[in-house]
Amino acid sequence: MLDTLISAGIIVFEPLGLFLIVVGVLVGIFVGAMPGLGPSIGITLLIPFTYDLSTAHSLLLLVSLYMAAEYGGSVSAILVSTPGTSAAAATVMDGYPLRQKGFPGQALGISLSASSVGGLVGVIALVLFAQPLATLALQFGPPAYFAIGLFGMTTVASLSAGNPLKGLLVACLGLALATIGIDPISGFPRFAFGQMELFEGVPFLTTLIGLFALSEVFMIAERKLSSRKFEEKLTHIFLSRKQWRELTPTMISGGIIGTILGIVPGVGGNIACWIAYDRAKKRSKTPEEFGKGAPKGIAAPEAANNATVGGAMIPLLALGIPGSPTTAVLMGALILHGITPGPQLFSEDPGMIYALFIGLGVCVLVMYLLGSLTLPWWARIMSVSDSVLAVAIVVLSTVGAYTLRSLVFDIYITLFFGILGYILRKFRFPMPPIVLAMVLGYLIESNFRTALLMSRGSYSIFIESPLSLIFIVLSIGTFFWPYVSRRIALRKRSSRS
Amino acid sequence: MNRYCLIPRKATGLLIALVVCLTMVIAPLQAHAEYPEKTINVAVWSGAGGALDIYGRKLAEMVSKEMDWTTKVENRPGGSGSVGLSYVMSQPADGHTWLIFTGTLATGIARGLIPFTTDDIRFVRAMQAEPTSLAVRKDSPLKSVGDFVEYMKAHPFGLKVGGHSSGGFHQFMLFQLMEQGGFEAGWVPHDSSGKVPINIMGGHIDAGMMTPSSGLAQVLSGDIRLLGISLAERSEFLPDVPTFKEQGYNLDDSIWRGVAVKAGTPEEIVAKIQAALDKVEASAEWKEFMLQRKQENPKLRDGAFRALAEKQIKEQRNFLEKAGFIKK
């Protein structure tokens, strides 16, 4: 045991191991920041370079990339309002406003710190509780997935920026968009109008880029051009002790949410970032600051999406089943190296597993260090005038939309959603509910119908499964809590007078 | 003043002359160049990750190693394979774009989701095949396909049975078992093959139809028991798993993975591709890979491969009509 631990340590800390982690982190930040590339494409790009490396070394390179890409997604989300990965969508909400206020370094610093803390939370969960948590993942059947989706929908109200009715309207739009594509139960295309590009549904990241990034270009185009100077000094980039004290609880709770949702196959960062954001907002004493550059609004989703890395590795290692698109690619890489992921690895090749665990921990540290070193650089090249910014966003968005599937059709989708997003923003409709409903719509619909197929039409299946019952009760509670708490407050006041 | 002109005019003339000369030297060389003249695009019609992508990547790696050809893997997912197929159709028929595709081609064409026919495709070789299997959790009282059929006969719709996709290969195989065994069962569709073993392990479905590799770790550890496998003879990889056939049910079909090029590709180029694939399949590393992934080698090429695909399309269409997925 100790011997394997030491030899695993040697693999990680010998020059080659550290070099691979550094390369993985640098490439990861880059692919994360480029919309359309992302962690899974990043890994496929690097697979050919790993053929001559040992499996443990290849794993170090690839997981470092995965971890850093989840942070990298926030860089473009903050600087150019373009989420680089779909799990960075929630980071746009407060990251971009904070940048607009003139604190890009500050926003990036919070994101980097939160990503590191969240990443560590996920890794610790992976190292200590992989087996019991994997058993938990098995308990989630279709009714429980449905209930999680429902629970996710309760966050729509708080994501609606003070206008729940408008929030609800756009959420319905998102749900409607989610029905486009091949019907998960009957297997036939719905509302695809014969466009084979739509068979797999409206591509999510493409929509995201349109709604958040392109619509921002139109907003910029309308504004009077200003060549704002960023007054921020570079010393702001490391968080002060006071900020750490304020933000650490948010980061840890975001990390826990991310880990748990990362474990559940098929849920992951896209949903975790919004739920973590919602939690942070609800627990905040100043929820009105959210959406205007609140530090907690950056810390929570960023901690959550990095924590999903450790979380998603749990079913991969403990069950041999990938829980996310990125772990599916990672599993492919392992198989190409002649290794079948699964629980038997813990006894057959413990050295590699230990090297992976140590490597993940080291990679979070390296990510923090390298991230800090590159921060001033990012912040400086991005402190450009609005006219340059607008052009940069257009280029990044269209290239990103195209790279994802190499389809020109996707560029039109981005353009469509850019215009739609602009119109909606003009009428002060909030954006997040559409995005959230699009992710959750499929989860809710397919699992609701699958559950009913399983129970042959009986709705009691949603109450009989304990996990589903818990989440349904939680959803109802969260939905009605604001009304109940207001009632209680009113009654207290009236009884006092 | 023309300040954007970076190269003096005289130099431009020289440059043009040089380029013309070079082209004249190179062009005839190219015409006689050996196949492949450039990078071979290996277009996988599914996304990264997953069994087909792994097969495509390993094949590309091995072709580079064995033949010293440059290969590049591209994922072209979407439209149940249509996106990948139409990409290959948009490229010249010169053998530089390979399509990596699977037996779901039959389902796609039978349902009208893929707007191409087998005439558009030059089938080259099927290199991997995987049967489906009837899988239960280790604590299930069912020990054989017979047990399953008997139970379902006594309790119609009594067990929750499911598998990957709706109206696809696995449901087609269960449908055949239903017809032969004379029972009725529902179908719980799953949107990814990895979720099938998870739902079996978690007890959310009582039995699943799945390729053994989708839950390989559980099958090997015994947490999932396979009651029957859809092969003519027992698999050399899983010798303890009985076939459907030896238990009296005529279920013998596999989901294949293979290579194709655009129809109209010159035969001498196809022959060169075949020779390359021969070399790959003969290598020790490829055999090791097939063993690790528990893949059968269907040994089907050219006309025979095409005939199999056409047979499957016919059978699938028949099933989809009977099961009410498509109208007659």
PDB file of C-alpha atoms in Angstrom, chain A residues 224-383:
ATOM      1  CA  LYS A 224     -22.518  55.270 -27.246  1.00  0.00           C
ATOM      2  CA  LEU A 225     -18.981  54.138 -27.809  1.00  0.00           C
ATOM      3  CA  SER A 226     -16.797  54.704 -24.842  1.00  0.00           C
ATOM      4  CA  SER A 227     -13.156  53.906 -24.435  1.00  0.00           C
ATOM      5  CA  ARG A 228     -13.382  53.173 -20.763  1.00  0.00           C
ATOM      6  CA  LYS A 229     -10.118  52.823 -18.950  1.00  0.00           C
ATOM      7  CA  PHE A 230      -9.861  50.109 -16.377  1.00  0.00           C
ATOM      8  CA  GLU A 231      -8.738  51.745 -13.181  1.00  0.00           C
ATOM      9  CA  GLU A 232      -8.144  48.473 -11.447  1.00  0.00           C
ATOM     10  CA  LYS A 233      -4.672  47.808 -10.120  1.00  0.00           C
ATOM     11  CA  LEU A 234      -3.217  44.365 -10.596  1.00  0.00           C
ATOM     12  CA  THR A 235      -2.962  43.851  -6.836  1.00  0.00           C
ATOM     13  CA  HIS A 236      -6.711  43.288  -6.714  1.00  0.00           C
ATOM     14  CA  ILE A 237      -6.327  39.955  -8.344  1.00  0.00           C
ATOM     15  CA  PHE A 238      -5.525  37.882  -5.289  1.00  0.00           C
ATOM     16  CA  LEU A 239      -8.472  37.770  -2.966  1.00  0.00           C
ATOM     17  CA  SER A 240      -8.060  39.625   0.309  1.00  0.00           C
ATOM     18  CA  ARG A 241      -8.433  37.772   3.569  1.00  0.00           C
ATOM     19  CA  LYS A 242     -11.818  39.436   4.069  1.00  0.00           C
ATOM     20  CA  GLN A 243     -13.015  38.191   0.659  1.00  0.00           C
ATOM     21  CA  TRP A 244     -11.834  34.682   1.418  1.00  0.00           C
ATOM     22  CA  ARG A 245     -13.745  34.772   4.687  1.00  0.00           C
ATOM     23  CA  GLU A 246     -16.889  35.949   2.910  1.00  0.00           C
ATOM     24  CA  LEU A 247     -16.683  33.661  -0.083  1.00  0.00           C
ATOM     25  CA  THR A 248     -15.335  30.374   1.305  1.00  0.00           C
ATOM     26  CA  PRO A 249     -18.719  29.085   2.593  1.00  0.00           C
ATOM     27  CA  THR A 250     -20.291  29.889  -0.797  1.00  0.00           C
ATOM     28  CA  MET A 251     -17.477  28.075  -2.594  1.00  0.00           C
ATOM     29  CA  ILE A 252     -17.767  25.006  -0.391  1.00  0.00           C
ATOM     30  CA  SER A 253     -21.536  24.744  -0.683  1.00  0.00           C
ATOM     31  CA  GLY A 254     -21.223  25.289  -4.448  1.00  0.00           C
ATOM     32  CA  GLY A 255     -18.609  22.552  -4.467  1.00  0.00           C
ATOM     33  CA  ILE A 256     -20.879  20.118  -2.665  1.00  0.00           C
ATOM     34  CA  ILE A 257     -23.794  20.822  -5.031  1.00  0.00           C
ATOM     35  CA  GLY A 258     -21.464  20.344  -7.996  1.00  0.00           C
ATOM     36  CA  THR A 259     -20.052  17.078  -6.662  1.00  0.00           C
ATOM     37  CA  ILE A 260     -23.457  15.537  -6.042  1.00  0.00           C
ATOM     38  CA  LEU A 261     -24.949  16.590  -9.377  1.00  0.00           C
ATOM     39  CA  GLY A 262     -21.727  15.547 -11.094  1.00  0.00           C
ATOM     40  CA  ILE A 263     -22.117  11.999  -9.797  1.00  0.00           C
ATOM     41  CA  VAL A 264     -25.628  11.581 -11.156  1.00  0.00           C
ATOM     42  CA  PRO A 265     -25.109  10.420 -14.753  1.00  0.00           C
ATOM     43  CA  GLY A 266     -26.515  12.824 -17.295  1.00  0.00           C
ATOM     44  CA  VAL A 267     -27.059  15.783 -14.970  1.00  0.00           C
ATOM     45  CA  GLY A 268     -23.689  17.482 -14.415  1.00  0.00           C
ATOM     46  CA  GLY A 269     -22.352  21.017 -14.642  1.00  0.00           C
ATOM     47  CA  ASN A 270     -25.020  22.569 -16.907  1.00  0.00           C
ATOM     48  CA  ILE A 271     -27.556  22.210 -14.135  1.00  0.00           C
ATOM     49  CA  ALA A 272     -25.240  22.362 -11.104  1.00  0.00           C
ATOM     50  CA  CYS A 273     -24.050  25.886 -11.930  1.00  0.00           C
ATOM     51  CA  TRP A 274     -27.594  27.287 -11.859  1.00  0.00           C
ATOM     52  CA  ILE A 275     -28.642  25.463  -8.710  1.00  0.00           C
ATOM     53  CA  ALA A 276     -25.485  26.655  -6.919  1.00  0.00           C
ATOM     54  CA  TYR A 277     -26.129  30.208  -8.149  1.00  0.00           C
ATOM     55  CA  ASP A 278     -29.690  30.059  -6.898  1.00  0.00           C
ATOM     56  CA  ARG A 279     -28.613  28.723  -3.487  1.00  0.00           C
ATOM     57  CA  ALA A 280     -26.052  31.503  -3.097  1.00  0.00           C
ATOM     58  CA  LYS A 281     -28.628  34.128  -4.019  1.00  0.00           C
ATOM     59  CA  LYS A 282     -31.257  32.773  -1.645  1.00  0.00           C
ATOM     60  CA  ARG A 283     -28.826  32.615   1.260  1.00  0.00           C
ATOM     61  CA  SER A 284     -27.366  36.029   0.582  1.00  0.00           C
ATOM     62  CA  LYS A 285     -28.293  39.032   2.733  1.00  0.00           C
ATOM     63  CA  THR A 286     -28.163  41.225  -0.353  1.00  0.00           C
ATOM     64  CA  PRO A 287     -29.889  39.221  -3.115  1.00  0.00           C
ATOM     65  CA  GLU A 288     -30.552  42.439  -5.045  1.00  0.00           C
ATOM     66  CA  GLU A 289     -26.806  42.658  -5.782  1.00  0.00           C
ATOM     67  CA  PHE A 290     -27.014  39.447  -7.844  1.00  0.00           C
ATOM     68  CA  GLY A 291     -26.949  40.109 -11.557  1.00  0.00           C
ATOM     69  CA  LYS A 292     -25.035  43.332 -11.001  1.00  0.00           C
ATOM     70  CA  GLY A 293     -21.634  41.867 -10.246  1.00  0.00           C
ATOM     71  CA  ALA A 294     -22.023  40.102  -6.892  1.00  0.00           C
ATOM     72  CA  PRO A 295     -18.821  38.188  -5.992  1.00  0.00           C
ATOM     73  CA  LYS A 296     -20.883  35.288  -4.624  1.00  0.00           C
ATOM     74  CA  GLY A 297     -22.706  35.061  -7.949  1.00  0.00           C
ATOM     75  CA  ILE A 298     -19.360  34.199  -9.548  1.00  0.00           C
ATOM     76  CA  ALA A 299     -17.994  32.028  -6.757  1.00  0.00           C
ATOM     77  CA  ALA A 300     -20.980  29.671  -6.445  1.00  0.00           C
ATOM     78  CA  PRO A 301     -21.354  28.482 -10.078  1.00  0.00           C
ATOM     79  CA  GLU A 302     -17.607  28.354 -10.655  1.00  0.00           C
ATOM     80  CA  ALA A 303     -17.043  26.193  -7.575  1.00  0.00           C
ATOM     81  CA  ALA A 304     -19.923  23.975  -8.684  1.00  0.00           C
ATOM     82  CA  ASN A 305     -18.731  23.356 -12.241  1.00  0.00           C
ATOM     83  CA  ASN A 306     -15.216  22.448 -11.173  1.00  0.00           C
ATOM     84  CA  ALA A 307     -16.549  20.146  -8.471  1.00  0.00           C
ATOM     85  CA  THR A 308     -18.441  18.179 -11.126  1.00  0.00           C
ATOM     86  CA  VAL A 309     -15.048  16.986 -12.429  1.00  0.00           C
ATOM     87  CA  GLY A 310     -14.385  14.922  -9.297  1.00  0.00           C
ATOM     88  CA  GLY A 311     -18.052  13.983  -9.117  1.00  0.00           C
ATOM     89  CA  ALA A 312     -18.262  12.730 -12.697  1.00  0.00           C
ATOM     90  CA  MET A 313     -15.124  10.623 -12.208  1.00  0.00           C
ATOM     91  CA  ILE A 314     -16.877   8.665  -9.437  1.00  0.00           C
ATOM     92  CA  PRO A 315     -19.205   6.539 -11.602  1.00  0.00           C
ATOM     93  CA  LEU A 316     -16.399   6.177 -14.163  1.00  0.00           C
ATOM     94  CA  LEU A 317     -13.986   4.645 -11.658  1.00  0.00           C
ATOM     95  CA  ALA A 318     -16.404   2.924  -9.296  1.00  0.00           C
ATOM     96  CA  LEU A 319     -18.790   1.510 -11.924  1.00  0.00           C
ATOM     97  CA  GLY A 320     -16.911   1.799 -15.197  1.00  0.00           C
ATOM     98  CA  ILE A 321     -19.753   3.857 -16.628  1.00  0.00           C
ATOM     99  CA  PRO A 322     -19.221   7.440 -17.800  1.00  0.00           C
ATOM    100  CA  GLY A 323     -21.516  10.026 -16.203  1.00  0.00           C
ATOM    101  CA  SER A 324     -20.875  12.937 -18.576  1.00  0.00           C
ATOM    102  CA  PRO A 325     -19.815  13.557 -22.183  1.00  0.00           C
ATOM    103  CA  THR A 326     -16.298  14.414 -21.026  1.00  0.00           C
ATOM    104  CA  THR A 327     -15.884  11.279 -18.912  1.00  0.00           C
ATOM    105  CA  ALA A 328     -17.174   9.276 -21.894  1.00  0.00           C
ATOM    106  CA  VAL A 329     -14.268  10.625 -23.936  1.00  0.00           C
ATOM    107  CA  LEU A 330     -11.908   9.992 -21.021  1.00  0.00           C
ATOM    108  CA  MET A 331     -13.146   6.418 -20.862  1.00  0.00           C
ATOM    109  CA  GLY A 332     -12.479   6.104 -24.585  1.00  0.00           C
ATOM    110  CA  ALA A 333      -8.914   7.318 -24.025  1.00  0.00           C
ATOM    111  CA  LEU A 334      -8.398   4.716 -21.292  1.00  0.00           C
ATOM    112  CA  ILE A 335      -9.764   1.940 -23.505  1.00  0.00           C
ATOM    113  CA  LEU A 336      -7.427   2.979 -26.327  1.00  0.00           C
ATOM    114  CA  HIS A 337      -4.644   2.482 -23.790  1.00  0.00           C
ATOM    115  CA  GLY A 338      -5.860  -1.047 -23.196  1.00  0.00           C
ATOM    116  CA  ILE A 339      -7.519  -0.369 -19.854  1.00  0.00           C
ATOM    117  CA  THR A 340     -11.143  -1.051 -19.020  1.00  0.00           C
ATOM    118  CA  PRO A 341     -12.314   1.448 -16.396  1.00  0.00           C
ATOM    119  CA  GLY A 342     -14.235  -0.031 -13.519  1.00  0.00           C
ATOM    120  CA  PRO A 343     -14.051  -1.061  -9.895  1.00  0.00           C
ATOM    121  CA  GLN A 344     -11.541  -3.813 -10.646  1.00  0.00           C
ATOM    122  CA  LEU A 345      -8.922  -1.100 -11.304  1.00  0.00           C
ATOM    123  CA  PHE A 346      -8.661  -0.413  -7.562  1.00  0.00           C
ATOM    124  CA  SER A 347      -7.255  -3.901  -6.999  1.00  0.00           C
ATOM    125  CA  GLU A 348      -5.634  -4.545 -10.405  1.00  0.00           C
ATOM    126  CA  ASP A 349      -3.836  -1.269 -10.898  1.00  0.00           C
ATOM    127  CA  PRO A 350      -3.909   0.696  -7.625  1.00  0.00           C
ATOM    128  CA  GLY A 351      -0.747   2.582  -8.615  1.00  0.00           C
ATOM    129  CA  MET A 352      -2.547   4.254 -11.485  1.00  0.00           C
ATOM    130  CA  ILE A 353      -5.554   5.134  -9.337  1.00  0.00           C
ATOM    131  CA  TYR A 354      -3.341   6.681  -6.643  1.00  0.00           C
ATOM    132  CA  ALA A 355      -1.399   8.582  -9.287  1.00  0.00           C
ATOM    133  CA  LEU A 356      -4.717   9.883 -10.623  1.00  0.00           C
ATOM    134  CA  PHE A 357      -5.864  10.975  -7.155  1.00  0.00           C
ATOM    135  CA  ILE A 358      -2.565  12.704  -6.301  1.00  0.00           C
ATOM    136  CA  GLY A 359      -2.427  14.178  -9.794  1.00  0.00           C
ATOM    137  CA  LEU A 360      -5.914  15.683  -9.489  1.00  0.00           C
ATOM    138  CA  GLY A 361      -4.928  17.380  -6.236  1.00  0.00           C
ATOM    139  CA  VAL A 362      -1.695  18.690  -7.737  1.00  0.00           C
ATOM    140  CA  CYS A 363      -3.501  19.846 -10.862  1.00  0.00           C
ATOM    141  CA  VAL A 364      -5.847  22.049  -8.807  1.00  0.00           C
ATOM    142  CA  LEU A 365      -2.807  23.732  -7.240  1.00  0.00           C
ATOM    143  CA  VAL A 366      -1.104  24.120 -10.609  1.00  0.00           C
ATOM    144  CA  MET A 367      -4.323  25.545 -12.033  1.00  0.00           C
ATOM    145  CA  TYR A 368      -4.443  28.125  -9.240  1.00  0.00           C
ATOM    146  CA  LEU A 369      -0.786  29.101  -9.745  1.00  0.00           C
ATOM    147  CA  LEU A 370      -0.831  29.196 -13.548  1.00  0.00           C
ATOM    148  CA  GLY A 371      -4.229  30.865 -13.497  1.00  0.00           C
ATOM    149  CA  SER A 372      -2.856  33.587 -11.239  1.00  0.00           C
ATOM    150  CA  LEU A 373       0.160  34.073 -13.477  1.00  0.00           C
ATOM    151  CA  THR A 374      -1.931  34.411 -16.631  1.00  0.00           C
ATOM    152  CA  LEU A 375      -4.629  36.548 -14.974  1.00  0.00           C
ATOM    153  CA  PRO A 376      -3.059  39.989 -15.419  1.00  0.00           C
ATOM    154  CA  TRP A 377      -2.352  39.038 -18.998  1.00  0.00           C
ATOM    155  CA  TRP A 378      -5.963  38.054 -19.733  1.00  0.00           C
ATOM    156  CA  ALA A 379      -7.278  41.117 -17.960  1.00  0.00           C
ATOM    157  CA  ARG A 380      -4.947  43.431 -19.849  1.00  0.00           C
ATOM    158  CA  ILE A 381      -5.571  42.124 -23.361  1.00  0.00           C
ATOM    159  CA  MET A 382      -9.277  42.226 -22.678  1.00  0.00           C
ATOM    160  CA  SER A 383      -9.378  45.808 -21.405  1.00  0.00           C
TER     161      SER A 383
END
